Short mmCIF file of C-alpha atoms in Angstrom, two decimals:
data_model
loop_
_atom_site.label_atom_id
_atom_site.label_comp_id
_atom_site.label_asym_id
_atom_site.label_seq_id
_atom_site.Cartn_x
_atom_site.Cartn_y
_atom_site.Cartn_z
CA MET A 1 92.86 56.88 83.68
CA GLY A 2 95.95 56.92 81.73
CA HIS A 3 99.34 55.69 82.69
CA HIS A 4 102.30 56.88 80.34
CA ILE A 5 105.82 56.81 81.74
CA ASN A 6 109.65 55.79 80.71
CA ALA A 7 112.15 55.11 83.02
CA LEU A 8 114.82 53.15 84.31
CA ILE A 9 114.36 51.51 87.97
CA GLY A 10 117.12 49.93 90.02
CA ASN A 11 119.31 50.70 93.19
CA ARG A 12 121.14 54.07 93.24
CA ARG A 13 124.35 52.54 93.00
CA THR A 14 123.89 50.68 89.86
CA LEU A 15 122.19 53.72 88.29
CA ALA A 16 124.55 56.18 89.71
CA LYS A 17 126.40 57.12 86.56
CA LEU A 18 123.27 57.84 84.57
CA ILE A 19 121.79 59.95 87.49
CA ASP A 20 125.06 62.05 87.37
CA ARG A 21 124.80 62.21 83.55
CA PHE A 22 121.49 63.37 83.42
CA GLY A 23 121.38 65.58 86.40
CA ALA A 24 117.72 67.05 87.71
CA PRO A 25 115.54 65.74 88.49
CA GLU A 26 116.73 63.62 91.02
CA PRO A 27 115.27 59.87 90.92
CA THR A 28 112.26 59.13 92.95
CA GLU A 29 112.84 56.68 95.80
CA VAL A 30 110.61 53.71 96.15
CA PRO A 31 110.46 50.77 98.35
CA PHE A 32 112.74 47.47 98.18
CA GLY A 33 115.96 49.97 98.07
CA LEU A 34 115.11 51.16 94.52
CA VAL A 35 114.91 54.34 92.64
CA ILE A 36 113.05 55.47 89.35
CA VAL A 37 114.89 57.70 86.99
CA PRO A 38 112.46 59.21 84.58
CA LEU A 39 113.20 59.47 80.96
CA ASP A 40 111.53 62.52 79.56
CA ASP A 41 112.25 63.55 75.75
CA ARG A 42 115.61 65.13 76.68
CA ARG A 43 117.19 62.20 78.21
CA LEU A 44 115.83 59.84 75.47
CA ASP A 45 117.61 61.94 73.14
CA GLU A 46 121.11 61.65 75.07
CA LEU A 47 120.44 57.86 75.09
CA GLY A 48 119.03 57.00 71.61
CA ILE A 49 119.34 57.67 67.83
CA TRP A 50 115.55 58.71 66.95
CA ASP A 51 116.03 57.28 63.50
CA GLU A 52 116.69 53.81 64.56
CA ARG A 53 113.87 51.22 64.59
CA PRO A 54 112.84 50.28 68.34
CA ILE A 55 113.33 46.68 69.21
CA GLY A 56 110.26 44.47 68.77
CA ASP A 57 106.88 46.34 69.92
CA PHE A 58 108.87 48.83 72.03
CA CYS A 59 107.66 52.51 71.47
CA HIS A 60 111.13 54.28 72.39
CA LEU A 61 113.99 51.25 73.14
CA ASN A 62 116.17 50.75 70.21
CA GLN A 63 119.50 48.95 70.18
CA SER A 64 121.84 51.92 70.22
CA MET A 65 119.70 53.18 73.29
CA ALA A 66 120.23 49.30 74.97
CA ASP A 67 123.85 50.21 73.96
CA GLU A 68 124.29 53.33 75.71
CA ILE A 69 121.91 52.06 78.91
CA GLY A 70 124.50 49.24 79.09
CA ARG A 71 127.57 51.34 78.96
CA TRP A 72 126.40 53.61 81.67
CA LEU A 73 125.10 51.12 84.55
CA GLY A 74 127.64 50.03 86.83
CA GLN A 75 127.63 46.49 88.23
CA GLY A 76 124.02 45.35 89.28
CA ARG A 77 120.51 45.12 87.70
CA ALA A 78 118.24 47.41 86.60
CA ILE A 79 115.03 47.49 84.46
CA TYR A 80 113.79 49.71 81.53
CA ILE A 81 110.13 50.29 81.46
CA GLU A 82 107.66 51.95 79.21
CA THR A 83 104.12 52.27 79.93
CA ASP A 84 101.36 53.57 77.82
CA TYR A 85 97.32 53.11 79.08
CA PHE A 86 94.11 54.97 78.68
CA GLY A 87 90.95 53.91 78.74
CA GLY A 88 91.41 49.94 78.99
CA MET A 89 93.61 50.08 76.19
CA GLY A 90 97.56 49.91 76.07
CA SER A 91 100.83 48.23 76.31
CA GLN A 92 103.82 47.92 78.78
CA HIS A 93 107.31 46.86 78.06
CA ALA A 94 110.22 46.08 80.18
CA ALA A 95 114.02 45.27 79.34
CA ILE A 96 116.28 43.95 82.01
CA PHE A 97 119.98 45.05 81.99
CA GLU A 98 122.67 43.46 84.36
CA ASN A 99 126.23 44.35 84.55
CA GLY A 100 125.80 46.38 81.22
CA GLU A 101 124.03 43.98 79.17
CA MET A 102 120.44 43.57 77.95
CA LEU A 103 119.23 40.20 79.31
CA TRP A 104 115.92 39.78 78.14
CA ASN A 105 112.93 42.18 77.16
CA ARG A 106 109.23 41.65 77.00
CA SER A 107 106.01 43.53 75.91
CA ILE A 108 102.45 42.96 76.25
CA SER A 109 99.49 44.58 74.54
CA THR A 110 95.81 44.76 75.17
CA PHE A 111 92.98 46.35 73.55
CA ALA A 112 90.23 44.93 74.96
CA LYS A 113 87.77 46.95 77.21
CA GLN A 114 88.47 46.24 80.79
CA THR A 115 85.96 46.38 83.65
CA LYS A 116 86.12 48.40 86.97
CA ARG A 117 89.47 47.01 87.53
CA SER A 118 92.38 49.23 86.18
CA LEU A 119 94.27 48.11 83.33
CA LEU A 120 97.43 48.00 85.36
CA ASN A 121 95.96 45.35 87.62
CA VAL A 122 94.98 43.49 84.74
CA LEU A 123 98.17 43.45 82.90
CA GLY A 124 99.88 42.42 86.31
CA GLY A 125 98.48 39.34 86.41
CA MET A 126 99.16 37.95 82.70
CA PHE A 127 102.51 36.79 83.10
CA SER A 128 104.35 34.62 86.16
CA GLY A 129 107.33 33.27 87.27
CA ARG A 130 110.63 33.73 85.07
CA HIS A 131 109.50 34.08 81.33
CA THR A 132 106.02 32.35 81.86
CA ALA A 133 102.60 33.47 81.83
CA SER A 134 100.88 35.11 84.46
CA LYS A 135 103.13 38.54 85.21
CA SER A 136 103.07 41.34 82.93
CA PRO A 137 106.53 42.22 81.56
CA ILE A 138 107.15 45.01 84.16
CA SER A 139 106.28 42.85 87.15
CA GLU A 140 108.51 40.26 85.90
CA GLY A 141 111.27 42.43 85.53
CA LEU A 142 110.55 44.04 89.13
CA ALA A 143 110.47 40.42 90.67
CA GLU A 144 114.24 40.20 89.13
CA LEU A 145 115.21 43.19 91.01
CA GLY A 146 113.88 41.75 94.38
CA VAL A 147 110.71 43.19 94.51
CA GLU A 148 107.69 41.32 96.48
CA ALA A 149 104.61 40.96 95.56
CA GLU A 150 101.72 40.31 98.75
CA GLY A 151 98.59 38.85 98.18
CA GLU A 152 96.37 40.31 95.25
CA THR A 153 98.99 42.97 94.64
CA ASP A 154 101.77 42.54 91.69
CA GLU A 155 104.93 43.63 92.37
CA PHE A 156 103.94 46.78 89.99
CA ASP A 157 101.57 47.94 92.68
CA ALA A 158 104.09 46.66 95.50
CA LEU A 159 106.43 49.41 94.21
CA GLY A 160 103.83 51.94 93.94
CA LEU A 161 104.18 52.75 90.35
CA GLY A 162 100.33 53.13 89.89
CA GLU A 163 101.17 56.62 91.92
CA PHE A 164 103.12 57.50 88.66
CA ARG A 165 100.77 58.26 86.16
CA MET A 166 102.87 60.75 84.08
CA LEU A 167 106.42 61.88 83.87
CA GLU A 168 105.47 64.94 85.90
CA ALA A 169 104.78 62.78 88.65
CA LEU A 170 108.53 61.89 88.94
CA GLY A 171 109.87 65.51 88.44
CA CYS A 172 110.03 65.93 84.82
CA PHE A 173 108.62 69.13 83.27
CA ASP A 174 108.66 70.39 79.61
CA ASN A 175 111.79 73.17 80.60
CA ASP A 176 114.11 70.22 82.27
#
């Protein structure tokens, strides 16, 4: 199965101005007191300039968009995520924002054929701790937001992100 989403994740207070700016759909409540604000094409258009080159290996996040996200965030931390997986290949990207500033960004891509284990779980085990090599970029960022992994579940799964494989699962449709 594929997984293709762009979103901001944080607590409602930190994301309140962006939630008000974007309007429908409402953010999706997830564990740990966090919400997911989906970023469909309309919302990405509001945040960035499309003819600007993305940061590093990101698909969408460019410096103008990062600056715009920073301007609209309240006090606190939030994570910007991009996923693009299908058939054992893909990538994920994450950037942590705190008090309006981008603190760091990470990307990882894999093109190796995976076994029955989902690519999401494989990527989840590739980076660990702060800026080290056993947690995925998204799991690393979620840990900084207070998401706690348990047992063999990483932060990505602890938050339930595997349930939201497409933006439609977060309430975004072509006519939004």
